Coordinates of C-alpha atoms and ligand atoms in Angstrom, one line a residue:
X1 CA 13.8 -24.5 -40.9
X2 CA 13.7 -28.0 -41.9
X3 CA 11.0 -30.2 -42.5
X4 CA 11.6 -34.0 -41.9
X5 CA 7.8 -34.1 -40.9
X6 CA 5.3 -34.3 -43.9
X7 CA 2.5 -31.6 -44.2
X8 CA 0.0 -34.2 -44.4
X9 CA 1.6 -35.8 -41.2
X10 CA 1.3 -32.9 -39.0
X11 CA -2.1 -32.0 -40.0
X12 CA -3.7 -35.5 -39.3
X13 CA -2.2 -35.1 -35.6
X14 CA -3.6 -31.5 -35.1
X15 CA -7.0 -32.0 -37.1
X16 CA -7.4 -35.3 -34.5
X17 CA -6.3 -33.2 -31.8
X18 CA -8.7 -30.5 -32.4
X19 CA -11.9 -33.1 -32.8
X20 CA -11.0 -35.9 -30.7
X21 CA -8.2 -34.7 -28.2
X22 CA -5.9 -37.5 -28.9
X23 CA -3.9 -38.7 -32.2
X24 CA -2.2 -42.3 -33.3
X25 CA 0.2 -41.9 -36.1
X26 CA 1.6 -45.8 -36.4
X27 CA 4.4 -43.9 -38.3
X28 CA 5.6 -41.1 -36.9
X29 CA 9.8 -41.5 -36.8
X30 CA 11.8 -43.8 -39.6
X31 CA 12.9 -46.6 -38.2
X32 CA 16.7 -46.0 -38.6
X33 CA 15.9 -43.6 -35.7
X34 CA 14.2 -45.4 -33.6
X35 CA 16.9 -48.0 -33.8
X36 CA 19.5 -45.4 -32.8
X37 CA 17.1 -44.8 -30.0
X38 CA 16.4 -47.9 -28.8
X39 CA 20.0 -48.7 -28.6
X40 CA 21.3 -45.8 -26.6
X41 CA 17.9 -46.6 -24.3
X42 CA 19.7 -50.0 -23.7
X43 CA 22.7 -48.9 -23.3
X44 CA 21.6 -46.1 -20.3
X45 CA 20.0 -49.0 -18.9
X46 CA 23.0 -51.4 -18.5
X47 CA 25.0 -48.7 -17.5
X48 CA 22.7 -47.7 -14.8
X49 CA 22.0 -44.3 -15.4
X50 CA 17.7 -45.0 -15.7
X51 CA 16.3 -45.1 -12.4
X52 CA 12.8 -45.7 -10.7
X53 CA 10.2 -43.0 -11.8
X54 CA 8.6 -41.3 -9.3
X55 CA 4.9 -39.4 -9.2
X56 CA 4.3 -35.8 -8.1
X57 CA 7.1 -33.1 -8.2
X58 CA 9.2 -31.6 -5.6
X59 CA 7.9 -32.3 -1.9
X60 CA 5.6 -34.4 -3.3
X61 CA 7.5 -37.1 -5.8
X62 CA 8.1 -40.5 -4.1
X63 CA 8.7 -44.1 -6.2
X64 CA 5.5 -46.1 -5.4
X65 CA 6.3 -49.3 -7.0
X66 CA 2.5 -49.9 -6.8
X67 CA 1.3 -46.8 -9.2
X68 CA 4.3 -47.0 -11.6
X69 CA 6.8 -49.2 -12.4
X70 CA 9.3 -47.5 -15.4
X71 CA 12.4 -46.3 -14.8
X72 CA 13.3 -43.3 -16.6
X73 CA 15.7 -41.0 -17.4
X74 CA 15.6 -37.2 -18.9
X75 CA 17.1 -36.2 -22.2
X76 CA 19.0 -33.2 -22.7
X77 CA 19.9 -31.5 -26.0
X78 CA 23.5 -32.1 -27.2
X79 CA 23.5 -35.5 -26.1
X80 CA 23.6 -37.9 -29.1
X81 CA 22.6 -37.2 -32.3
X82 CA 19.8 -39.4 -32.2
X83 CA 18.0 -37.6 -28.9
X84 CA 18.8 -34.6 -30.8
X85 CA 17.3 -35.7 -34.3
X86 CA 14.2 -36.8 -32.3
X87 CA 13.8 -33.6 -30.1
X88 CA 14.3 -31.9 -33.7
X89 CA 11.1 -33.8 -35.3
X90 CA 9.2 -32.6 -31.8
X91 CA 9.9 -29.0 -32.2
X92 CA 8.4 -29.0 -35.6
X93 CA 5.5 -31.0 -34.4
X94 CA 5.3 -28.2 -31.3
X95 CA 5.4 -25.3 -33.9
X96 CA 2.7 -26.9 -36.1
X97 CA 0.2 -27.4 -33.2
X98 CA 1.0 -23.6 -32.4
X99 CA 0.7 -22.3 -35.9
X100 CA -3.2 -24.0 -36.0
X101 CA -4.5 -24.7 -32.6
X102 CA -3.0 -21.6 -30.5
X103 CA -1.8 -23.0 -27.5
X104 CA 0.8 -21.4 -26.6
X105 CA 3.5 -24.5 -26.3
X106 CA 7.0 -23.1 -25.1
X107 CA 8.9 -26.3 -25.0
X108 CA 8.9 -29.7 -25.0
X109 CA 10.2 -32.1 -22.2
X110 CA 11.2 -35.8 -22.4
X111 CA 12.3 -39.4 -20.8
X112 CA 13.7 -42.7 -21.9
X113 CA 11.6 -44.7 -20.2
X114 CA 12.1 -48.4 -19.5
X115 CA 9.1 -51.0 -18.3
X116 CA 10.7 -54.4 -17.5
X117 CA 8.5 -57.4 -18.2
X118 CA 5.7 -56.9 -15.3
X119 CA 5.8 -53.4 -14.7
X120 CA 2.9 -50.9 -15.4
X121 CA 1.4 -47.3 -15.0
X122 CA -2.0 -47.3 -13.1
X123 CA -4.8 -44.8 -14.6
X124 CA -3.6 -41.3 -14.0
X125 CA -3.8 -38.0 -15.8
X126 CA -0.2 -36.3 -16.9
X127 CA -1.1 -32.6 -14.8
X128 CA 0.7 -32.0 -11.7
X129 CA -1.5 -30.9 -8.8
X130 CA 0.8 -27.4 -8.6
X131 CA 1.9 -27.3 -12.1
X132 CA -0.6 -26.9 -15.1
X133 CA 2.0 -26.3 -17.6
X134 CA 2.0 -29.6 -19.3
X135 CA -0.8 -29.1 -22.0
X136 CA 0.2 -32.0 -24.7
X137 CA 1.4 -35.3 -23.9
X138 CA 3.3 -37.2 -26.7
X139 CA 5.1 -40.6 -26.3
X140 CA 7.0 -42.8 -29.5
X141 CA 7.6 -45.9 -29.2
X142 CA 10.7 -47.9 -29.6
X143 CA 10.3 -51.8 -29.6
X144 CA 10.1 -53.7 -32.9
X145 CA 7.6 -56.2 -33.9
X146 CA 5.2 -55.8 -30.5
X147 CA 2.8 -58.6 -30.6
X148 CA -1.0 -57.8 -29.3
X149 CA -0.7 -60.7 -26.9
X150 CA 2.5 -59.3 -25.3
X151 CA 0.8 -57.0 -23.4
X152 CA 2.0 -53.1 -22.9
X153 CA -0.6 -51.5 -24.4
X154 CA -1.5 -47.7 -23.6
X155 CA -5.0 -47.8 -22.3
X156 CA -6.7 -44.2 -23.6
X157 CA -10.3 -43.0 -21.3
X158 CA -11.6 -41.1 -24.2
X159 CA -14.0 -37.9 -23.0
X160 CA -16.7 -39.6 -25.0
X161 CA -16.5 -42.3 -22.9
X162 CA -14.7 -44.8 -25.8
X163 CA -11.6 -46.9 -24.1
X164 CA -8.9 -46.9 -27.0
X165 CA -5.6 -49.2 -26.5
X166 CA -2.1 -48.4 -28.4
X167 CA 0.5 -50.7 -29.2
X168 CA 4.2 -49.8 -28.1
X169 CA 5.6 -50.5 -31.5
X170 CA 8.3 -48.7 -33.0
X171 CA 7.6 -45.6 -34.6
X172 CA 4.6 -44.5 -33.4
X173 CA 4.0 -41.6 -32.0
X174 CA 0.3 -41.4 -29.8
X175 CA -0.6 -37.4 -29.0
X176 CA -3.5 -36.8 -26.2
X177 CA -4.3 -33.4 -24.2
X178 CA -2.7 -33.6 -20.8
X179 CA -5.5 -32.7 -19.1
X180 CA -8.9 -34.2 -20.4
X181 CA -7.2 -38.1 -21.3
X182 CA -7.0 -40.4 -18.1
X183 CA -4.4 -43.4 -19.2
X184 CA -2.9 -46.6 -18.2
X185 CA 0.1 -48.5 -19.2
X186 CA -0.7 -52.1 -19.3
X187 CA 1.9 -54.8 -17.8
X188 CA 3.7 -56.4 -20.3
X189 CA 5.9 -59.9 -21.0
X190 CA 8.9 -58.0 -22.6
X191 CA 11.2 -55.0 -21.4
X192 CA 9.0 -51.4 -23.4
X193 CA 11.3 -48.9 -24.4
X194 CA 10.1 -45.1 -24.9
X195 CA 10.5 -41.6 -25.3
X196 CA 8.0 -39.7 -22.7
X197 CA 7.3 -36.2 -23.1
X198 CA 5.3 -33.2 -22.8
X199 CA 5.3 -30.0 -24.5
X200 CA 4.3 -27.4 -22.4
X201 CA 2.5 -24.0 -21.9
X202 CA 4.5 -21.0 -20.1
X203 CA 3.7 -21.5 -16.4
X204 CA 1.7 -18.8 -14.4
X205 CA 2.5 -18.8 -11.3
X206 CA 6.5 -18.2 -9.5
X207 CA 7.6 -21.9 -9.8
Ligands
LIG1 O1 4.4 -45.2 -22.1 C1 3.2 -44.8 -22.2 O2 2.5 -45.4 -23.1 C2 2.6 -43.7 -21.4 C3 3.5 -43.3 -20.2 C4 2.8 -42.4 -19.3 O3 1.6 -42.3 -19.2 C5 3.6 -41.4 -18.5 O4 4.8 -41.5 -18.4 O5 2.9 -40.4 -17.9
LIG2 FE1 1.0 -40.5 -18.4

């Protein structure tokens, strides 16, 4: 198998994992591909395809401007080769967290996501009421040169009780446990471009 992540890489995000339930590695992915990401996010948005996120699954999902305010749209493999380099770089990062930490992660799932200037997540935590399969949550960020003052930050309710904010910026790639890290995206003043995504655990129950 290929490497493009570096040993020392993967074991800062699993050893942070394992003591503090959540990682920030300011650079995760090379910029040339979150370039190529970036740019196929913009072009999915002007031609349409991203639409309003909702919350909840199945019966339950419904847009609510008022919790979230992203529009979003799911990758699939064999797409471009940029969503497929990326989903690449994940499955190592899955493999490494199972080699060391044992959870189990089957697969990873993902979404461009898209907050126009103004729009924001209010404090949730990524775990579907009927669905406890999503066990890691791991987002990268795709927008260059993100100023402090612009806003957007990712708002992290640490279980020690520390509140931790991450900047959107290209490249990095912020790692939290699913279901113990409550977080918020913060409005912004510029459009915040990302890839969304969860790897998850083999589900118990018939879904
Ligand atoms: O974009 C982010 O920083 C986090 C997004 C998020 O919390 C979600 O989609 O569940
Ligand atoms: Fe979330």
């Amino acid at each position: 198998m290929t490497t493009d992540l570096s040993d020392s890489l993967l074991s800062r995000i699993i050893d942070d994992l394992a003591e503090f339930g959540w990682s920030l590695q300011t650079q995760f992915a090379p910029l040339s591909l979150t370039r190529q990401l970036a740019e196929e996010c913009r072009q999915r948005i002007s031609l349409g395809t991203l639409a309003p996120a909702g919350t909840g699954r199945g019966n339950a999902v419904a847009v609510r401007e008022g919790t979230r305010g992203d529009h979003i749209q799911w990758l699939e493999a064999g797409q471009s080769p940029a969503c497929d380099g990326y989903l690449q770089l994940l499955d190592e990062l899955r493999v490494a967290i199972n080699q060391s930490l044992y959870l189990g992660l089957v697969d990873y799932e993902s979404h461009f996501a898209f907050y126009p200037p103004g729009a924001f997540y209010l404090k949730h935590l990524d775990r579907f009421l009927d669905d406890d399969r999503r066990a890691v949550s791991a987002v990268l960020y795709l927008n260059e040169d993100w100023q402090a003052d612009e806003g957007g930050m990712l708002r992290l309710y640490l279980a020690d009780g520390q509140v931790r904010d991450v900047l959107p910026e290209a490249g990095a790639l912020v790692v939290f446990l699913s279901s113990d890290v409550p977080h918020e995206v913060l409005p912004a003043t510029r459009d915040r471009l990302s890839l969304t995504g969860w790897f998850r655990r083999r589900g118990d129950g018939p879904l």
